């Protein structure tokens, strides 16, 4: 990937990883981005996961082409970016390490390398001249860890954005940016919307030509589109008008009600209705869709006095990702003592600004003609929201 004569991409694709962060399926892999700035001084912008050490270290050495490395800028210490930092620290012993106070605390926690005497601790707004290029640092705590900072390079107008604006998928994958960036955002950074909003305000006044994240492609055009999506996502506002129906069905009877409700909504003119089987879908996709749409319906069988486990698991995910500002309908099923609605309500009531529709539907084992009126009432209530 060509960025400019002075700024080299030296990141690596990882297509062999089974689960990113040991939880997210990445069918198309993931990239660990790393950049090298060549000026009077040279600066490395983050390293890569240890899994990519071999390819990355070779690219770094080739890009340096015999020059010394003057600075190692550490924007984020999570091991998918700092995994190869110990190598860089040892291989380039004269390089000064640039980071926030917490960065150095975390370096000491992760590595047994002594870097005293080669630390440059930076604070909000500090600058570092490399020659014609100047780096300006902006702290971005909790986007996605507390030590995070982003870096603006004012000559080429580059924003090195750390995890921000990242996406799943190796760089040679042809796929929609928003789909995998949204799944990445809500599952990894989603809890920290307020921190992202603060960062967006900081970068608002900057003239940015390119955004260089630590995962996914460098963004070079139509940057307002990406910034706008990040503003929507981090503001917990729905992105798309539509209904997300998530069901947790044991023997298929609750699933039938979910699908019937979807048909009814479509029949009433709802253009976007998405139905998902929580027991089988990627939970990260489900979290993404919950945040994407303005309304959600939860349909669950009763299980051990609560909601069927995939539903409880899903709601726990939404709870920790601070799901908020949405309208939610409930459908429960139970053969002798339906309890799923109560359990789902318990989770939802712990969340901020969730409107739970009064038209709760209770099914006893299977959907019957006598349930139709209640389901119609719920469908109408969803449409009217
Ligand atoms: Fe890509 Fe928070 O690490």
XYZ file of C-alpha atoms and ligand atoms in Angstrom:
388
model
C 0.000 0.000 0.000
C 1.515 3.307 -1.082
C 0.951 6.226 1.283
C 3.641 8.729 0.251
C 7.354 8.884 -0.486
C 8.043 9.617 3.168
C 5.415 7.489 4.879
C 5.662 3.740 4.342
C 3.128 1.071 5.196
C 4.917 -1.804 6.905
C 1.964 -3.647 8.441
C 1.004 -7.287 7.939
C -2.118 -9.310 7.223
C -3.070 -12.189 9.512
C -5.267 -14.707 7.731
C -4.403 -17.568 10.059
C -5.911 -16.317 13.301
C -8.941 -18.319 14.474
C -10.502 -15.680 16.736
C -9.336 -12.073 17.005
C -8.919 -11.195 20.693
C -9.903 -14.838 21.309
C -13.554 -14.009 20.652
C -14.267 -12.514 17.218
C -14.447 -14.742 14.132
C -12.549 -13.043 11.304
C -13.343 -14.954 8.158
C -11.216 -12.599 6.099
C -8.448 -12.213 8.653
C -7.262 -8.946 10.125
C -4.439 -6.520 9.420
C -2.017 -5.177 11.996
C -0.969 -1.821 10.608
C 2.377 -0.211 11.259
C 3.932 2.780 9.527
C 7.419 4.225 9.117
C 8.054 7.927 8.540
C 11.323 8.741 6.780
C 12.521 12.317 7.264
C 15.685 13.822 8.764
C 14.644 11.629 11.654
C 12.886 8.300 11.278
C 9.811 7.349 13.282
C 8.068 4.012 13.612
C 4.329 4.332 14.267
C 3.450 1.248 16.338
C 4.511 -2.337 15.828
C 2.364 -5.410 15.120
C 1.064 -8.508 16.852
C 3.801 -11.008 17.638
C 2.123 -13.302 15.102
C 3.314 -10.939 12.351
C 6.821 -10.306 13.691
C 8.746 -11.998 10.905
C 7.110 -10.265 7.937
C 6.887 -6.922 9.707
C 10.500 -6.833 10.941
C 11.669 -7.574 7.424
C 9.545 -4.748 6.008
C 10.846 -2.388 8.677
C 14.442 -3.250 7.937
C 13.905 -2.862 4.186
C 12.093 0.459 4.577
C 14.865 1.802 6.807
C 17.355 0.692 4.181
C 20.315 0.941 6.501
C 19.196 4.115 8.294
C 18.908 4.155 12.051
C 15.531 4.249 13.760
C 15.196 7.434 15.824
C 11.723 7.137 17.357
C 9.289 4.379 18.210
C 5.881 5.980 18.695
C 3.573 3.750 20.744
C -0.020 4.848 20.342
C -1.591 1.749 21.830
C -0.207 -1.001 24.028
C -2.705 -3.784 23.351
C -0.659 -6.791 22.212
C -2.123 -6.804 18.691
C 0.016 -3.675 18.239
C 2.706 -3.946 20.871
C 3.427 -7.661 20.512
C 6.542 -6.944 18.486
C 7.585 -3.925 20.543
C 10.104 -5.872 22.624
C 11.821 -6.874 19.387
C 11.912 -3.243 18.188
C 13.262 -2.029 21.526
C 16.082 -4.563 21.446
C 16.825 -4.380 17.730
C 16.988 -0.564 17.721
C 18.547 0.278 21.104
C 19.117 3.946 20.214
C 15.497 4.603 19.294
C 13.640 6.890 21.686
C 10.237 5.563 22.749
C 7.370 8.048 22.540
C 4.173 7.533 24.530
C 1.946 8.748 27.321
C 2.708 8.184 31.015
C 0.443 5.126 30.992
C 2.188 3.781 27.897
C 5.407 3.510 29.879
C 3.619 1.925 32.807
C 2.192 -0.713 30.459
C 5.544 -1.290 28.717
C 6.985 -2.154 32.122
C 4.091 -4.505 32.795
C 4.333 -6.318 29.480
C 8.083 -6.422 28.892
C 11.268 -6.915 30.864
C 13.215 -4.475 28.653
C 14.898 -1.551 30.409
C 14.110 1.631 28.457
C 15.123 4.167 31.085
C 17.058 6.969 29.393
C 15.216 6.558 26.100
C 11.697 7.625 26.990
C 9.906 10.667 25.617
C 6.684 11.094 27.563
C 4.197 13.261 25.713
C 1.050 15.040 26.795
C -1.920 16.527 25.008
C -0.833 18.778 22.137
C 2.912 18.081 22.405
C 4.773 18.102 19.097
C 7.809 16.275 17.764
C 9.651 17.508 14.681
C 11.145 14.891 12.382
C 12.411 17.472 9.865
C 9.747 18.499 7.374
C 7.215 16.321 9.165
C 5.870 17.269 12.578
C 3.924 14.932 14.818
C 1.304 16.371 17.136
C -0.056 14.073 19.818
C -3.617 13.987 21.136
C -4.496 11.749 24.035
C -7.440 9.426 23.426
C -7.977 7.587 26.716
C -10.339 4.601 26.421
C -10.292 4.564 22.647
C -9.777 1.693 23.447
C -7.370 1.510 26.408
C -6.388 4.326 28.801
C -2.895 4.923 27.399
C -4.069 5.500 23.822
C -3.064 8.558 21.872
C -3.536 9.507 18.234
C -1.059 11.465 16.140
C -1.576 14.208 13.583
C 1.160 14.833 11.045
C 0.693 18.373 9.817
C 2.757 18.418 6.584
C 0.947 15.601 4.822
C -2.179 16.107 6.978
C -2.277 12.543 8.207
C -4.215 11.310 11.212
C -2.721 8.178 12.758
C -5.900 7.091 14.522
C -4.869 4.021 16.582
C -7.840 1.593 16.880
C -10.230 4.306 15.702
C -11.563 3.792 12.146
C -10.211 0.252 12.132
C -11.995 -2.755 10.688
C -11.703 -6.515 10.583
C -10.448 -8.078 7.350
C -7.021 -8.435 5.768
C -6.081 -5.585 3.442
C -6.473 -7.636 0.279
C -10.123 -8.385 1.126
C -12.715 -6.829 -1.148
C -15.592 -6.013 1.175
C -17.756 -3.170 2.360
C -15.898 -0.982 4.845
C -18.861 -0.126 7.045
C -20.021 -3.699 7.684
C -16.805 -4.948 9.251
C -15.860 -1.547 10.706
C -19.232 -1.435 12.477
C -18.846 -4.949 13.905
C -15.343 -3.993 15.018
C -16.451 -0.670 16.502
C -19.423 -1.843 18.576
C -17.723 -4.931 19.932
C -14.329 -3.453 20.672
C -14.808 0.263 21.281
C -18.613 0.358 21.708
C -18.564 0.772 25.475
C -16.466 3.913 25.159
C -18.724 6.138 23.057
C -18.130 9.195 25.240
C -14.356 8.827 24.815
C -14.781 8.586 21.036
C -16.985 11.679 21.032
C -14.256 13.568 22.914
C -11.685 12.469 20.358
C -13.926 13.444 17.431
C -14.258 16.939 18.897
C -10.458 17.169 19.208
C -9.844 16.256 15.583
C -12.766 18.272 14.200
C -10.679 21.379 13.532
C -7.851 19.500 11.830
C -7.352 19.481 8.072
C -7.128 15.713 7.508
C -6.237 14.222 4.120
C -5.766 10.620 5.199
C -6.724 8.513 8.216
C -4.211 5.791 9.075
C -5.737 3.292 11.526
C -4.077 0.292 13.144
C -6.419 -2.162 11.399
C -7.933 -2.067 7.932
C -7.372 0.229 4.989
C -5.912 3.719 5.039
C -8.839 6.051 4.383
C -8.076 8.592 1.698
C -11.352 9.872 0.234
C -14.730 11.056 1.405
C -13.497 11.242 4.995
C -16.716 12.966 6.075
C -18.520 9.671 5.525
C -16.302 7.800 7.980
C -16.249 10.635 10.511
C -20.040 10.885 10.258
C -20.518 7.171 10.937
C -18.186 7.367 13.927
C -20.191 10.310 15.251
C -23.456 8.321 14.903
C -22.022 5.166 16.434
C -20.289 6.829 19.356
C -23.360 8.990 20.005
C -25.419 5.770 20.404
C -27.818 6.992 17.722
C -29.413 4.434 15.387
C -27.784 4.366 11.983
C -30.602 2.683 10.043
C -34.379 2.748 10.417
C -35.399 -0.865 10.814
C -36.346 -3.682 13.170
C -33.864 -6.244 14.423
C -35.628 -9.422 15.614
C -33.342 -11.637 17.692
C -34.678 -14.987 18.806
C -33.454 -17.735 21.132
C -35.496 -20.815 20.319
C -34.911 -24.333 21.658
C -37.155 -26.485 19.454
C -38.176 -24.000 16.751
C -41.508 -22.807 18.147
C -40.202 -19.411 19.269
C -38.394 -19.100 15.949
C -41.740 -19.485 14.141
C -43.204 -16.572 16.101
C -40.177 -14.412 15.311
C -40.566 -15.141 11.609
C -44.288 -14.556 11.714
C -43.731 -11.212 13.383
C -41.217 -10.304 10.687
C -43.813 -11.135 8.008
C -46.415 -9.028 9.771
C -44.014 -6.066 10.018
C -43.170 -6.332 6.323
C -46.872 -6.547 5.558
C -47.403 -3.342 7.497
C -44.819 -1.604 5.334
C -41.644 -1.865 7.419
C -38.871 -1.817 4.832
C -36.004 -3.223 6.848
C -36.577 -6.257 9.076
C -33.631 -8.467 10.060
C -34.211 -11.794 11.828
C -31.358 -13.547 13.655
C -30.974 -16.866 15.449
C -28.989 -16.024 18.569
C -28.091 -19.682 19.140
C -26.233 -19.903 15.830
C -25.224 -16.437 14.677
C -21.951 -14.692 15.478
C -22.787 -12.844 18.694
C -20.631 -9.920 17.541
C -22.836 -9.548 14.432
C -25.887 -9.576 16.686
C -24.434 -6.828 18.880
C -23.650 -4.831 15.735
C -27.221 -5.164 14.429
C -28.745 -4.265 17.785
C -26.876 -0.959 17.682
C -27.457 -0.405 13.990
C -31.268 -0.375 13.974
C -33.639 1.878 15.878
C -35.948 -0.905 17.100
C -35.366 -4.432 18.353
C -37.622 -7.344 19.265
C -36.376 -10.084 21.580
C -38.071 -13.485 21.340
C -37.012 -16.131 23.827
C -38.041 -19.453 25.216
C -38.056 -19.859 28.963
C -35.179 -21.898 30.365
C -34.272 -22.715 33.966
C -36.499 -19.939 35.224
C -34.985 -17.273 32.948
C -34.544 -16.677 29.226
C -32.934 -19.343 27.022
C -29.172 -19.007 27.487
C -28.257 -17.494 24.081
C -30.658 -14.636 24.867
C -29.186 -14.073 28.339
C -25.730 -14.133 26.781
C -26.764 -11.623 24.113
C -28.306 -9.269 26.664
C -25.202 -9.508 28.819
C -23.170 -8.452 25.786
C -25.504 -5.516 25.134
C -25.330 -4.528 28.791
C -21.525 -4.348 28.866
C -21.440 -2.525 25.511
C -23.818 0.074 27.032
C -26.678 -0.478 24.616
C -29.054 2.485 24.944
C -31.554 4.846 23.300
C -33.655 2.195 21.577
C -37.202 0.780 21.574
C -37.541 -2.921 22.389
C -40.445 -5.365 22.095
C -40.652 -8.706 23.915
C -41.986 -12.143 22.972
C -41.690 -15.008 25.439
C -42.486 -18.677 25.236
C -42.973 -21.120 28.092
C -44.696 -24.438 28.545
C -45.579 -24.305 32.247
C -44.234 -21.010 33.684
C -43.170 -18.395 31.082
C -40.368 -16.360 32.672
C -38.342 -15.151 29.698
C -39.980 -11.715 29.419
C -39.275 -10.992 33.078
C -35.642 -11.997 32.651
C -35.198 -9.936 29.473
C -36.894 -6.943 31.078
C -34.449 -7.188 33.978
C -31.501 -6.677 31.653
C -33.194 -3.925 29.649
C -34.196 -1.966 32.743
C -30.536 -1.759 33.735
C -29.750 0.025 30.453
C -30.054 3.723 29.666
C -33.069 5.154 27.853
C -34.623 1.893 26.658
C -38.348 2.029 25.890
C -39.862 -1.414 26.506
C -43.131 -1.780 24.618
C -46.111 -2.688 26.799
C -47.446 -5.114 24.197
C -45.542 -8.173 25.474
C -46.538 -11.426 23.737
C -46.662 -14.661 25.722
C -46.825 -17.989 23.871
C -47.574 -21.281 25.596
C -45.439 -23.919 23.826
C -46.634 -23.144 20.277
C -48.153 -20.209 18.463
C -51.937 -20.560 18.032
C -54.794 -18.522 16.592
C -55.488 -17.153 20.061
C -52.035 -15.471 20.044
C -52.648 -13.551 16.844
C -54.285 -10.532 18.377
C -51.395 -9.998 20.797
C -48.814 -10.393 18.044
C -50.726 -7.935 15.852
C -50.773 -5.454 18.714
C -47.013 -5.773 19.119
C -46.433 -5.382 15.370
C -48.577 -2.234 15.297
C -46.788 -0.787 18.324
C -43.398 -1.363 16.649
C -44.542 0.279 13.431
C -45.872 3.283 15.306
C -42.525 3.918 17.040
Fe -6.250 -3.180 17.943
Fe -7.192 -2.211 21.112
O -6.173 -3.073 19.816
